[in-house]
Tab-separated table of C-alpha atoms in Angstrom:
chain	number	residue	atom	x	y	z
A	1	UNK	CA	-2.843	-18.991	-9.572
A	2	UNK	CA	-1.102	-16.093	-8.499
A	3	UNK	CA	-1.692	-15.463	-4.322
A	4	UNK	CA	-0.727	-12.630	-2.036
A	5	UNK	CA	0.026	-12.625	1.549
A	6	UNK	CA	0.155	-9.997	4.541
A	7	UNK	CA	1.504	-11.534	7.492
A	8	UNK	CA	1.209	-8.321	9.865
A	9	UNK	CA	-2.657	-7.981	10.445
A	10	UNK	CA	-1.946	-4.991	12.700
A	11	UNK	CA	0.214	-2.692	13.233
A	12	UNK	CA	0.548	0.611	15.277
A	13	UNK	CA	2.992	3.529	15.348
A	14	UNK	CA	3.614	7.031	16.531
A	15	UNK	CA	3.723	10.163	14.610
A	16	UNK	CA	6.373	10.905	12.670
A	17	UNK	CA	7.960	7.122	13.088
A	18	UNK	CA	8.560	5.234	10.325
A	19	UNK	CA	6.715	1.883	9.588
A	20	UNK	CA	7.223	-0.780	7.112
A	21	UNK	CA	4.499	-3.029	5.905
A	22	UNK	CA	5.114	-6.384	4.662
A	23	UNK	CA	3.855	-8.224	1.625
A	24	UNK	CA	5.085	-11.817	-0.588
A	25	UNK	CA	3.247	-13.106	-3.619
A	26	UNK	CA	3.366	-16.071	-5.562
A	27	UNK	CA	3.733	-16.355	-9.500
A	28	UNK	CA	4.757	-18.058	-11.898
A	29	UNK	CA	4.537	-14.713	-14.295
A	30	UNK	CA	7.244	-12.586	-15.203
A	31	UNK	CA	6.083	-9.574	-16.201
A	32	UNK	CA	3.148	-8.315	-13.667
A	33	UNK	CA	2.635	-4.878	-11.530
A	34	UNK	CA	2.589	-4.551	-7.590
A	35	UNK	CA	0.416	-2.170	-5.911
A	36	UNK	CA	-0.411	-0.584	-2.569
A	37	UNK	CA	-3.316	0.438	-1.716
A	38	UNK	CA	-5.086	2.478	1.243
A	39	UNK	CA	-8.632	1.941	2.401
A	40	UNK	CA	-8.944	4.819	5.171
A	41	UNK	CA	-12.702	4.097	7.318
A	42	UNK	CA	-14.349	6.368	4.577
A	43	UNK	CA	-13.937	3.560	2.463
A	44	UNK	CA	-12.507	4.653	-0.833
A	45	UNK	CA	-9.633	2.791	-1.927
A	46	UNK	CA	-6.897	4.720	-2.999
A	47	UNK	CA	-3.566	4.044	-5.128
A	48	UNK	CA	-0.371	4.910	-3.121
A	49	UNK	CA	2.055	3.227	-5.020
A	50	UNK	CA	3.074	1.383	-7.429
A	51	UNK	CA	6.373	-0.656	-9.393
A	52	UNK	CA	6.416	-2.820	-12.574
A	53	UNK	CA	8.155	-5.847	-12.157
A	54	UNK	CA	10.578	-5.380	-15.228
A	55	UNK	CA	12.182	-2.422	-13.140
A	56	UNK	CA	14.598	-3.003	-10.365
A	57	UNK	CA	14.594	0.514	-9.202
A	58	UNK	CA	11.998	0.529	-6.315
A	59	UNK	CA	9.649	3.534	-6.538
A	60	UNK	CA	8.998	6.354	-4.435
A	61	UNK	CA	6.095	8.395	-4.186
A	62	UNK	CA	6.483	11.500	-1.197
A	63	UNK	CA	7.409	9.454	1.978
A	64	UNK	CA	5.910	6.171	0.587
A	65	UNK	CA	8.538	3.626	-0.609
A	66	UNK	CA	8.617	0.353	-1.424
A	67	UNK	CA	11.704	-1.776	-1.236
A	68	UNK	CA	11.102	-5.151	-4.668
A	69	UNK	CA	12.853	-7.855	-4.316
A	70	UNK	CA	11.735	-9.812	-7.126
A	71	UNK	CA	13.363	-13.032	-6.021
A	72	UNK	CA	12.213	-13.201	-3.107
A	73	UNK	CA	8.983	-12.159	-4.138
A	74	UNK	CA	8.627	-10.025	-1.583
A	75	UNK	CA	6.740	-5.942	-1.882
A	76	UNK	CA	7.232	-4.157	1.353
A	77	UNK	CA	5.919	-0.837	1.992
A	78	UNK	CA	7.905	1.944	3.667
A	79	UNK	CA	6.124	5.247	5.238
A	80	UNK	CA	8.353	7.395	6.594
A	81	UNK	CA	7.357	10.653	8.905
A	82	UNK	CA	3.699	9.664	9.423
A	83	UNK	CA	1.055	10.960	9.783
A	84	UNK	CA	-2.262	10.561	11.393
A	85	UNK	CA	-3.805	10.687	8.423
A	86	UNK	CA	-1.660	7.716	7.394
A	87	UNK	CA	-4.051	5.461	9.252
A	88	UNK	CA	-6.394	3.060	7.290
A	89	UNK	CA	-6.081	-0.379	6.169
A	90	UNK	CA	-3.361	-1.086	3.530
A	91	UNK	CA	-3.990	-3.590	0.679
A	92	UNK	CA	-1.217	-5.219	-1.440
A	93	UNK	CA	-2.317	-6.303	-4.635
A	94	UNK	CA	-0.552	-8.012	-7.627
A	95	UNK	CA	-1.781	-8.069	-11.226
A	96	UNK	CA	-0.155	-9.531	-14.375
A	97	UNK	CA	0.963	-7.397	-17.205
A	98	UNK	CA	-1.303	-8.075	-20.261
A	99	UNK	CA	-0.771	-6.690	-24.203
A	100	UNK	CA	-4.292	-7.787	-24.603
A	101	UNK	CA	-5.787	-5.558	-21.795
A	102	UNK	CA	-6.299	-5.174	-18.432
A	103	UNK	CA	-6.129	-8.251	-15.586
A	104	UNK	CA	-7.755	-9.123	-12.264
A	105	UNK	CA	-6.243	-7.185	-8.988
A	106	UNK	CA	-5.111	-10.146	-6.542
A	107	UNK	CA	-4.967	-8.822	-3.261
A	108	UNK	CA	-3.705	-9.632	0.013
A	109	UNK	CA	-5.655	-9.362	3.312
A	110	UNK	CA	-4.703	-6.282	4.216
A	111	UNK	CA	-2.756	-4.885	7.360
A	112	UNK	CA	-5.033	-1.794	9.806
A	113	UNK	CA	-2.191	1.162	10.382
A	114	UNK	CA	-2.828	3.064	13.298
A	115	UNK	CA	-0.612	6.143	13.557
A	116	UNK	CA	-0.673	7.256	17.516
A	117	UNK	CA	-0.618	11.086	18.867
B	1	UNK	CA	-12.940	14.971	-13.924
B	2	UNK	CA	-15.342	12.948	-12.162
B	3	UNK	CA	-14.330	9.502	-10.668
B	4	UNK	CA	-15.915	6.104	-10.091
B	5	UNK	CA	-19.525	6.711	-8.883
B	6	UNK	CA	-21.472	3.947	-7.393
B	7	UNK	CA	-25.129	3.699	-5.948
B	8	UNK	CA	-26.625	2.931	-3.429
B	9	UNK	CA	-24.614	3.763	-0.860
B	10	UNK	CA	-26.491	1.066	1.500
B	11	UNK	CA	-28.882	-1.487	1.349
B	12	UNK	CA	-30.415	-3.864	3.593
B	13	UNK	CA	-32.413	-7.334	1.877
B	14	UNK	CA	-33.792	-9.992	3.044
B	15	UNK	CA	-32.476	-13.527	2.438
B	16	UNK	CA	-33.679	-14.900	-0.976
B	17	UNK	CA	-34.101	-11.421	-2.597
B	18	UNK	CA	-32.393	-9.848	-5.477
B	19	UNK	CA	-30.622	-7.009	-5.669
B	20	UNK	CA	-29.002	-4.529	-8.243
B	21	UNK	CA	-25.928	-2.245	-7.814
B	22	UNK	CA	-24.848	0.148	-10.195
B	23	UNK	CA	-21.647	1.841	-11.152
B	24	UNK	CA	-20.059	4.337	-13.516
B	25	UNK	CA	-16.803	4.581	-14.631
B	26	UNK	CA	-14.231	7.378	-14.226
B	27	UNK	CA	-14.237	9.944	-17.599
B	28	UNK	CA	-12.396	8.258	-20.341
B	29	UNK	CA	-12.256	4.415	-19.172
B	30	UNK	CA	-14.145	1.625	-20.366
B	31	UNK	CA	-13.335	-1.199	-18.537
B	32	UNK	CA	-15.159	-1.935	-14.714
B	33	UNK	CA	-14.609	-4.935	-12.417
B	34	UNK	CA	-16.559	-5.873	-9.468
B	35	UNK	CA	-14.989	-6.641	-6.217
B	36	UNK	CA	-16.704	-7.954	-3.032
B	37	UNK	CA	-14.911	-7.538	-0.006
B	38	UNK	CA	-15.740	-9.227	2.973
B	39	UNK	CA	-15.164	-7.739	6.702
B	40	UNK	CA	-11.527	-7.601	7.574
B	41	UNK	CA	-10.772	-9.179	4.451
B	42	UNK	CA	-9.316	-7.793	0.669
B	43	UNK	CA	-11.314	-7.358	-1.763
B	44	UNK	CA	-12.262	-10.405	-3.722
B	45	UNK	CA	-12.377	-10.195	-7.306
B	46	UNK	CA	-16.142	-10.831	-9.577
B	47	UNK	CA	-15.718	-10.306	-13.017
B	48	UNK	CA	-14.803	-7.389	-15.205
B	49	UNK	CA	-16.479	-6.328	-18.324
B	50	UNK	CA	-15.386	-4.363	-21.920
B	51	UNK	CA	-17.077	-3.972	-24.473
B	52	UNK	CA	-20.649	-4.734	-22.904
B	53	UNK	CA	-18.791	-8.458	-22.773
B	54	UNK	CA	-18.482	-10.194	-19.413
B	55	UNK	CA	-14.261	-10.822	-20.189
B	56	UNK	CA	-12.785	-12.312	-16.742
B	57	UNK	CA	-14.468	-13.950	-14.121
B	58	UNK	CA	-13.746	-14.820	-10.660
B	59	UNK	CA	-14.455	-18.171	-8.605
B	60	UNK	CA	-18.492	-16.917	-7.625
B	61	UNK	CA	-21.182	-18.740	-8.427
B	62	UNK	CA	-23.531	-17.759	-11.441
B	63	UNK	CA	-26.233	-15.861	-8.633
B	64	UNK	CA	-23.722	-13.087	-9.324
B	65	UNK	CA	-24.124	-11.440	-13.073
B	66	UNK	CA	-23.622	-8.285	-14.538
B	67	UNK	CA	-24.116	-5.720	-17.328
B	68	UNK	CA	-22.586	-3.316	-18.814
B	69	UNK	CA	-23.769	-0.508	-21.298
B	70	UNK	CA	-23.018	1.318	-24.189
B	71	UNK	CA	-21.919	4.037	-22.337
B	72	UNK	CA	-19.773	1.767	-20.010
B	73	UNK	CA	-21.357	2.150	-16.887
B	74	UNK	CA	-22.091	-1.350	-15.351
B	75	UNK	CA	-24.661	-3.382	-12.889
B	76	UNK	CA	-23.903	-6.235	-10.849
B	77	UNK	CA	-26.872	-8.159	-9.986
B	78	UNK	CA	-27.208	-11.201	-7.261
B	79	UNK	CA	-30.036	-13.422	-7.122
B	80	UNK	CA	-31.528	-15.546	-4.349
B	81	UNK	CA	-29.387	-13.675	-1.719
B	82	UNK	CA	-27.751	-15.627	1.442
B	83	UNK	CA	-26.409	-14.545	4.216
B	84	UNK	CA	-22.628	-14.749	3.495
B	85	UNK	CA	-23.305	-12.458	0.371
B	86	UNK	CA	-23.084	-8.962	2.908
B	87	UNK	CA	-20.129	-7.485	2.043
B	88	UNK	CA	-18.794	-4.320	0.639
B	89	UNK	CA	-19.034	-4.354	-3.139
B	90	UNK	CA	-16.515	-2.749	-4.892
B	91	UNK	CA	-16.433	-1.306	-8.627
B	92	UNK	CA	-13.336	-0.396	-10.437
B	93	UNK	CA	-12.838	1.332	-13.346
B	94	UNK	CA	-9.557	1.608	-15.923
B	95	UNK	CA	-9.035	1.965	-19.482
B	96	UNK	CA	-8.737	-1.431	-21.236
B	97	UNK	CA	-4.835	-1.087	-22.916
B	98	UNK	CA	-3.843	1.564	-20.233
B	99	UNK	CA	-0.528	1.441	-18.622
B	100	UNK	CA	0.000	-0.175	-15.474
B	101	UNK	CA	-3.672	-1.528	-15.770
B	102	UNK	CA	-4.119	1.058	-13.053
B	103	UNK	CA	-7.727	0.615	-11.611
B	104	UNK	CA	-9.541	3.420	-10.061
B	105	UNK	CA	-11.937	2.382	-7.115
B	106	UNK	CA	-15.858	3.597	-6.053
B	107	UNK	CA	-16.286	4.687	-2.427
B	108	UNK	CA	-18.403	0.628	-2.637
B	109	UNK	CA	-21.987	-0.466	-1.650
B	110	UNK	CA	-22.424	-2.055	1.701
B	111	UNK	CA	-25.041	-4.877	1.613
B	112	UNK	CA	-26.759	-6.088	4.523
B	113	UNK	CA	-28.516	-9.285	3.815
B	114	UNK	CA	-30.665	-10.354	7.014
């Protein structure tokens, strides 16, 4: 069973500062996709980014990053120049990569970002 | 293009009831999952249906079903209610052989069992 893990259940920053949010999963797959998501208070959960596993480039999406190191299985999330309306709860998730259609989102427990004034 | 839609917004039962929540999917897909997420906790995942066929399930018990229809919008229904079952319920849509098996989330009904 694949499992995902946030070990930072808070964190909190100042504008503009950059933050990096931490993430490991466990699998025995090789070909699966990593996502983060946001969950602002409004509640709609919203893609920020994401990186197939089969690609060792890590992807980049504005001033979201993420930094794959597939050995390590570890996903970390990069936001750099923040913004207030960075702050919401952020959600790693893991799925496996399936010819025969879509898969289950795993996801990790999530870590609240509070960007400060 | 309009996204996932989801109803009610709220709802408060009693302990023992049943209760229905309803989704439909953004334009074009034709595959939803249910979620529940509990408070200060990821979302957890139900099952996901395609082709008006229940095709993945999570570890919840069988008070939790579902349905979808023709048109690929989708209910989750939970009998016999208990406490632990307030949560935020999630639906997700994608399309079924889509790339990155992208799903697309519902702002969620909260549920409020007392």
């Amino acid at each position: 069973a694949q499992t995902v893990t946030q070990s930072q259940p808070e964190m909190s920053v100042q504008e503009a500062e950059t933050v990096t949010l931490s993430c490991t999963y466990d699998t025995s797959e090789n070909n699966y996709y990593l996502f983060w998501y946001k969950q602002p208070p409004s509640r709609q959960m919203i893609l920020v980014i994401r990186q197939e596993a089969y690609k060792q480039q890590n992807a980049t999406e504005n001033r979201f990053s993420v930094n794959f190191q597939k050995a390590a299985k570890s996903f970390s999330l990069k936001i750099s120049d923040s913004q207030l309306g960075d702050t919401a709860m952020y959600f790693c998730a893991f799925t496996q990569r399936d010819f025969q259609g879509a898969q289950k989102l795993v996801f990790g427990q999530g870590t609240r970002l509070t960007i400060n004034p | 293009d309009a996204g996932v839609t989801q109803s009610p917004t709220h709802l408060i039962k009693t302990r023992g009831q049943q209760v229905t929540l309803r989704c439909s999917p953004k334009s074009g897909h034709d595959t939803v999952s249910w979620y529940q997420q509990a408070l200060g906790q990821g979302p957890q995942f139900i099952f996901q249906y395609y082709e008006e066929e229940e095709r993945q399930r999570g570890n919840f018990p069988d008070r939790f079903s579902g349905h979808q229809f023709p048109n690929y919008s989708s209910e989750l229904n939970v009998n016999a209610l208990l406490l632990g079952d307030s949560a935020l319920y999630l639906c997700a849509s994608n399309l079924f052989r889509g790339t990155y098996n992208e799903q697309f989330f519902g702002p969620g009904t909260r549920l409020t069992v007392l």
